[in-house]
PDB file of C-alpha atoms in Angstrom:
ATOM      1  CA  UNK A   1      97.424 156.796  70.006  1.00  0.00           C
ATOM      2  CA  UNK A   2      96.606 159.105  72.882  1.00  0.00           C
ATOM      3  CA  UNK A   3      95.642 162.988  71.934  1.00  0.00           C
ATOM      4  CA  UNK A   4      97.221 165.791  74.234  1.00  0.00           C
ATOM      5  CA  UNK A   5      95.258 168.954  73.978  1.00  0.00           C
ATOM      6  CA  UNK A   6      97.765 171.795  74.384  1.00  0.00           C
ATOM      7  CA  UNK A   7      97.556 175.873  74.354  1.00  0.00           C
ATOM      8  CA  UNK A   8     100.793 177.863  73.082  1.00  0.00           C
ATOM      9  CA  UNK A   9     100.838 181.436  73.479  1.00  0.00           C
ATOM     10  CA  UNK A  10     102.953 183.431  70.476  1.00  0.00           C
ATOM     11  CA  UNK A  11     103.371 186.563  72.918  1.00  0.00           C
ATOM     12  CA  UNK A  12     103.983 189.699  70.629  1.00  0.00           C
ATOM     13  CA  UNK A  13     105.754 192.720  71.165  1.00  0.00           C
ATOM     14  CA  UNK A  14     105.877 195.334  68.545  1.00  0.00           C
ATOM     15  CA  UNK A  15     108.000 193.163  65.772  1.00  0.00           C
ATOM     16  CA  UNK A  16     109.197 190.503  67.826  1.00  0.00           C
ATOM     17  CA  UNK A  17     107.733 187.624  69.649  1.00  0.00           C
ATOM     18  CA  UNK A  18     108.745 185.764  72.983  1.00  0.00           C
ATOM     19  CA  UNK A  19     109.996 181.928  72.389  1.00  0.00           C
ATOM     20  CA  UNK A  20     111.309 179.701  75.576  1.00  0.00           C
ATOM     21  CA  UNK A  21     114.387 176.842  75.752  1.00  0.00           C
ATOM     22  CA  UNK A  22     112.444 174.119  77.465  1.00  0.00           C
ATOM     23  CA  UNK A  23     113.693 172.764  81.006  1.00  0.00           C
ATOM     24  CA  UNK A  24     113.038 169.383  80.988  1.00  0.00           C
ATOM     25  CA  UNK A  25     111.987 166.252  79.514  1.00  0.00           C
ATOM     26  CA  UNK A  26     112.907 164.424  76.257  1.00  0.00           C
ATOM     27  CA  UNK A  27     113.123 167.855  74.430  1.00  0.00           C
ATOM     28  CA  UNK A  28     115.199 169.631  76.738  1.00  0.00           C
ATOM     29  CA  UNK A  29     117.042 172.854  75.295  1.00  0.00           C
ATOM     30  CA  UNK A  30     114.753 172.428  72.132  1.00  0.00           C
ATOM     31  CA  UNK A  31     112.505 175.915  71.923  1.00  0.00           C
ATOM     32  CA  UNK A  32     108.492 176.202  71.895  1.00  0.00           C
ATOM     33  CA  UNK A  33     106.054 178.962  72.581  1.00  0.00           C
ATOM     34  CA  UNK A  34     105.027 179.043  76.117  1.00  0.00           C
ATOM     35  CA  UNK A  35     101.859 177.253  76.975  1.00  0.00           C
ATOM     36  CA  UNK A  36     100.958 173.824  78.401  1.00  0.00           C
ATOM     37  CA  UNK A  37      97.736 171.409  79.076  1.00  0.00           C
ATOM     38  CA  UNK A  38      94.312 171.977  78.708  1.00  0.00           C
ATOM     39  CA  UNK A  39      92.465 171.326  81.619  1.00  0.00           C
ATOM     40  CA  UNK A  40      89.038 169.843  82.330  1.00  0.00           C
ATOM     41  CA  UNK A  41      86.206 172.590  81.871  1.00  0.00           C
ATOM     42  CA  UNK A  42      88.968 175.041  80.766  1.00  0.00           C
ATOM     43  CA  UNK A  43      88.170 177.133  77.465  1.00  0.00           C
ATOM     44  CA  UNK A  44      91.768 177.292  75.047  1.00  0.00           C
ATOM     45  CA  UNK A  45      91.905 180.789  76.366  1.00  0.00           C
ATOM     46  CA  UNK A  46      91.440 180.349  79.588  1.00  0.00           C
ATOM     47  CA  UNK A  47      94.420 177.492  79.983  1.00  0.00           C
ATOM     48  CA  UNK A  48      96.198 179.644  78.144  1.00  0.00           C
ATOM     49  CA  UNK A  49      96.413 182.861  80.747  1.00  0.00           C
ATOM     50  CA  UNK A  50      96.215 179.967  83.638  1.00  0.00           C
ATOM     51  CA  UNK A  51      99.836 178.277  81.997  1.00  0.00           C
ATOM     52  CA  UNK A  52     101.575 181.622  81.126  1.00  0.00           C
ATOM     53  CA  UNK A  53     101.556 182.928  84.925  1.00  0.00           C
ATOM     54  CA  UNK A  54     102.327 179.568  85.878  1.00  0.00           C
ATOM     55  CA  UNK A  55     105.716 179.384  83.431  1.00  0.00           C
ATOM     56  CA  UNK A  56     106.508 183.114  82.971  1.00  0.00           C
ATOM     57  CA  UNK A  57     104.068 184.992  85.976  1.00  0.00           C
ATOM     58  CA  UNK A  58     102.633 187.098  83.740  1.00  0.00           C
ATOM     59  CA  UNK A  59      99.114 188.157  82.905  1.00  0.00           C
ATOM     60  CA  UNK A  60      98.514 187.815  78.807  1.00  0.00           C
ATOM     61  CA  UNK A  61      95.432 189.168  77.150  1.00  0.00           C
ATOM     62  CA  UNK A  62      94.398 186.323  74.577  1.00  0.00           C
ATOM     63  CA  UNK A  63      93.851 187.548  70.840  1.00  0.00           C
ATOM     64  CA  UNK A  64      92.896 185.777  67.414  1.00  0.00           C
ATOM     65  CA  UNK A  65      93.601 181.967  67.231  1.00  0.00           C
ATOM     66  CA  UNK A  66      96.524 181.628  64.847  1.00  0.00           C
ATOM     67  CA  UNK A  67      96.008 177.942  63.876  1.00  0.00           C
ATOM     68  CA  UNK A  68      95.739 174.669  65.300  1.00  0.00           C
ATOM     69  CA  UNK A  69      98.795 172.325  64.914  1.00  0.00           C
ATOM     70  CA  UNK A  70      98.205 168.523  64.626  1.00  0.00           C
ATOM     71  CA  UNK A  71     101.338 166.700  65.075  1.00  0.00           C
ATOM     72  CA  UNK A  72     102.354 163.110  65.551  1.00  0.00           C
ATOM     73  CA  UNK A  73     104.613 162.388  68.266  1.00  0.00           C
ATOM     74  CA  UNK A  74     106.565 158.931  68.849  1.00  0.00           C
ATOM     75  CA  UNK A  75     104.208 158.229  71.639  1.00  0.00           C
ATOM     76  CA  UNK A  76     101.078 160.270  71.037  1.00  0.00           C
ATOM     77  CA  UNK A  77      99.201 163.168  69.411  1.00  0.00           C
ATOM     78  CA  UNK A  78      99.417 167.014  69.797  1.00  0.00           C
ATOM     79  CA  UNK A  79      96.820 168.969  69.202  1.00  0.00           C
ATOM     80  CA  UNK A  80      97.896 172.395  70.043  1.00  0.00           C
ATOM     81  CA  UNK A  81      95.856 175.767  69.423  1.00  0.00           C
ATOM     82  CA  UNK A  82      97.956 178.688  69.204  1.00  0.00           C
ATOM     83  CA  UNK A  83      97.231 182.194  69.670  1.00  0.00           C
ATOM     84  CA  UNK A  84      98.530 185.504  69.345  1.00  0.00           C
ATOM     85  CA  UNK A  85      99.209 186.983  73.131  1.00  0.00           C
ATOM     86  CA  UNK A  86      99.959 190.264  74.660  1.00  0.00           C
ATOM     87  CA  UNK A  87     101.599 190.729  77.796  1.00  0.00           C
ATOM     88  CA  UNK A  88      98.638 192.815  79.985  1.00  0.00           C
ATOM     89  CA  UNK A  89     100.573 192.681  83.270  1.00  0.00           C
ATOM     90  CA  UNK A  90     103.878 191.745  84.756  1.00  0.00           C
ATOM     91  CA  UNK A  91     107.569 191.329  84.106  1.00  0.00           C
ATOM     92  CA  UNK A  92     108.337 188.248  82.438  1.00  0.00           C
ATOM     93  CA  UNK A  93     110.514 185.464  84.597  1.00  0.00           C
ATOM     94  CA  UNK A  94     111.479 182.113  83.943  1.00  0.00           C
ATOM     95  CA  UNK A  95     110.026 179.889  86.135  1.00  0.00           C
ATOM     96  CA  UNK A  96     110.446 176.209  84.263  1.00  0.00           C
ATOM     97  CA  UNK A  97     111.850 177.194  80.944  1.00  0.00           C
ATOM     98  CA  UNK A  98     116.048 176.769  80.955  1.00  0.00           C
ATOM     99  CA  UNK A  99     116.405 180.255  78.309  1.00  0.00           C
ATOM    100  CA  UNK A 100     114.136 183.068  76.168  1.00  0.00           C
ATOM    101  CA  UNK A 101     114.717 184.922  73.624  1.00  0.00           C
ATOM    102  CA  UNK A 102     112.826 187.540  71.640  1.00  0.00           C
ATOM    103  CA  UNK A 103     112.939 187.020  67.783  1.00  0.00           C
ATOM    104  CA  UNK A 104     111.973 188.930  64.745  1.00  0.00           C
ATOM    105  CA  UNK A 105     111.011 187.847  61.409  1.00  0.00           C
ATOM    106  CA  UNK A 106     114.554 187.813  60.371  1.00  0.00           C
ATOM    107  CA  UNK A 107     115.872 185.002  63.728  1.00  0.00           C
ATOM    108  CA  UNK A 108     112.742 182.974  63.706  1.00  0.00           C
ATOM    109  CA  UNK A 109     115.479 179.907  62.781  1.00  0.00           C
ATOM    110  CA  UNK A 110     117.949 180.879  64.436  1.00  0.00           C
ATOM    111  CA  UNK A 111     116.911 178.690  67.568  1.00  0.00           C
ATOM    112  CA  UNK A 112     115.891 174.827  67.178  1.00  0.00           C
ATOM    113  CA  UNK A 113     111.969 174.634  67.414  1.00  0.00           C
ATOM    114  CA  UNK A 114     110.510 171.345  68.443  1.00  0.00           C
ATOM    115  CA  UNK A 115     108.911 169.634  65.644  1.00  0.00           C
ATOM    116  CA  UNK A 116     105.429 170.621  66.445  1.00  0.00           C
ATOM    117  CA  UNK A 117     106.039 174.359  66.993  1.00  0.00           C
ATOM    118  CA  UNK A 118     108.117 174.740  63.539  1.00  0.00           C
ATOM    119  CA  UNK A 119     104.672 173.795  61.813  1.00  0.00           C
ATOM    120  CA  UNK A 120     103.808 177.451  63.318  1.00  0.00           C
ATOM    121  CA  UNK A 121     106.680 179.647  62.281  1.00  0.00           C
ATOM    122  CA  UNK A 122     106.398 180.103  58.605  1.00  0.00           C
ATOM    123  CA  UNK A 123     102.524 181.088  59.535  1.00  0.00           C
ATOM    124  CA  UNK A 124     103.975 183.409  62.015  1.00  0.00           C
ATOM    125  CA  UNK A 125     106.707 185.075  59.877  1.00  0.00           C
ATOM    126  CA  UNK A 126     104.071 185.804  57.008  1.00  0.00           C
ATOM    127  CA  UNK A 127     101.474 187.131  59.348  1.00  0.00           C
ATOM    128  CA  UNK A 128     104.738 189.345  60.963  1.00  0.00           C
ATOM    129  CA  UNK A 129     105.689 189.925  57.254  1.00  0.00           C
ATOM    130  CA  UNK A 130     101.966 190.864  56.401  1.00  0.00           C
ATOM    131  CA  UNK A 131     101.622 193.579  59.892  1.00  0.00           C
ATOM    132  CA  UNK A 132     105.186 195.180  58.743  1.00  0.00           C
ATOM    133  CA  UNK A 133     103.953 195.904  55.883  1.00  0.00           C
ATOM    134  CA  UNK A 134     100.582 198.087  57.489  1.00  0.00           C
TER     135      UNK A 134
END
């Protein structure tokens, strides 16, 4: 089975955190955290700033790694590294993703994550439960 090496960004701000409704594909109105392909001689970090201005044309300053999510698709492997993000410049706008939404702790369900990504949320809302708690 092929492996797809994949960056998602889990932009922050103050208690909430920035999730998109994808666009297109197979998974189409299902919600992720903005990010995309790794490309050849990119660093994690660096495909990470290069995808979020493409998708949201925004600048993010790249923090700690939150994990990295293995997860078997139907037709191949994600490997996705996730990391806590802060917007360092620009407005955010929606160039492929269909809707956004900030969430708290307390919405994190409220939208349906693709499979992958929902690996990620209860490690989100306990390090967002963990940092309210400061």
């Amino acid at each position: 089975m092929k492996t797809v090496r994949v960056v998602a960004a889990v932009v922050r701000q103050g208690d909430r955190i920035f999730a998109t409704a994808r666009g297109y594909g197979d998974f189409k109105g299902q919600w992720e955290f903005p990010g995309g392909k790794i490309e050849a001689g990119e660093t994690p970090q660096q495909a990470l700033i290069r995808e979020i201005k493409e998708e949201l044309d925004v600048t993010v300053s790249v923090g700690e790694l939150i994990g990295t999510i293995e997860y078997n698709y139907p037709t191949f492997h994600l490997s996705m590294d996730c990391f806590w993000c802060e917007i360092a410049d620009g407005e955010l706008k929606l160039l492929e993703a269909e809707s956004a939404r900030w969430l708290t702790k307390e919405t994190l369900y409220d939208v349906e994550w693709l499979p992958a990504d929902l690996g990620l949320i209860e490690e989100i809302s306990e390090q967002m439960e963990r940092s309210s708690e400061l």
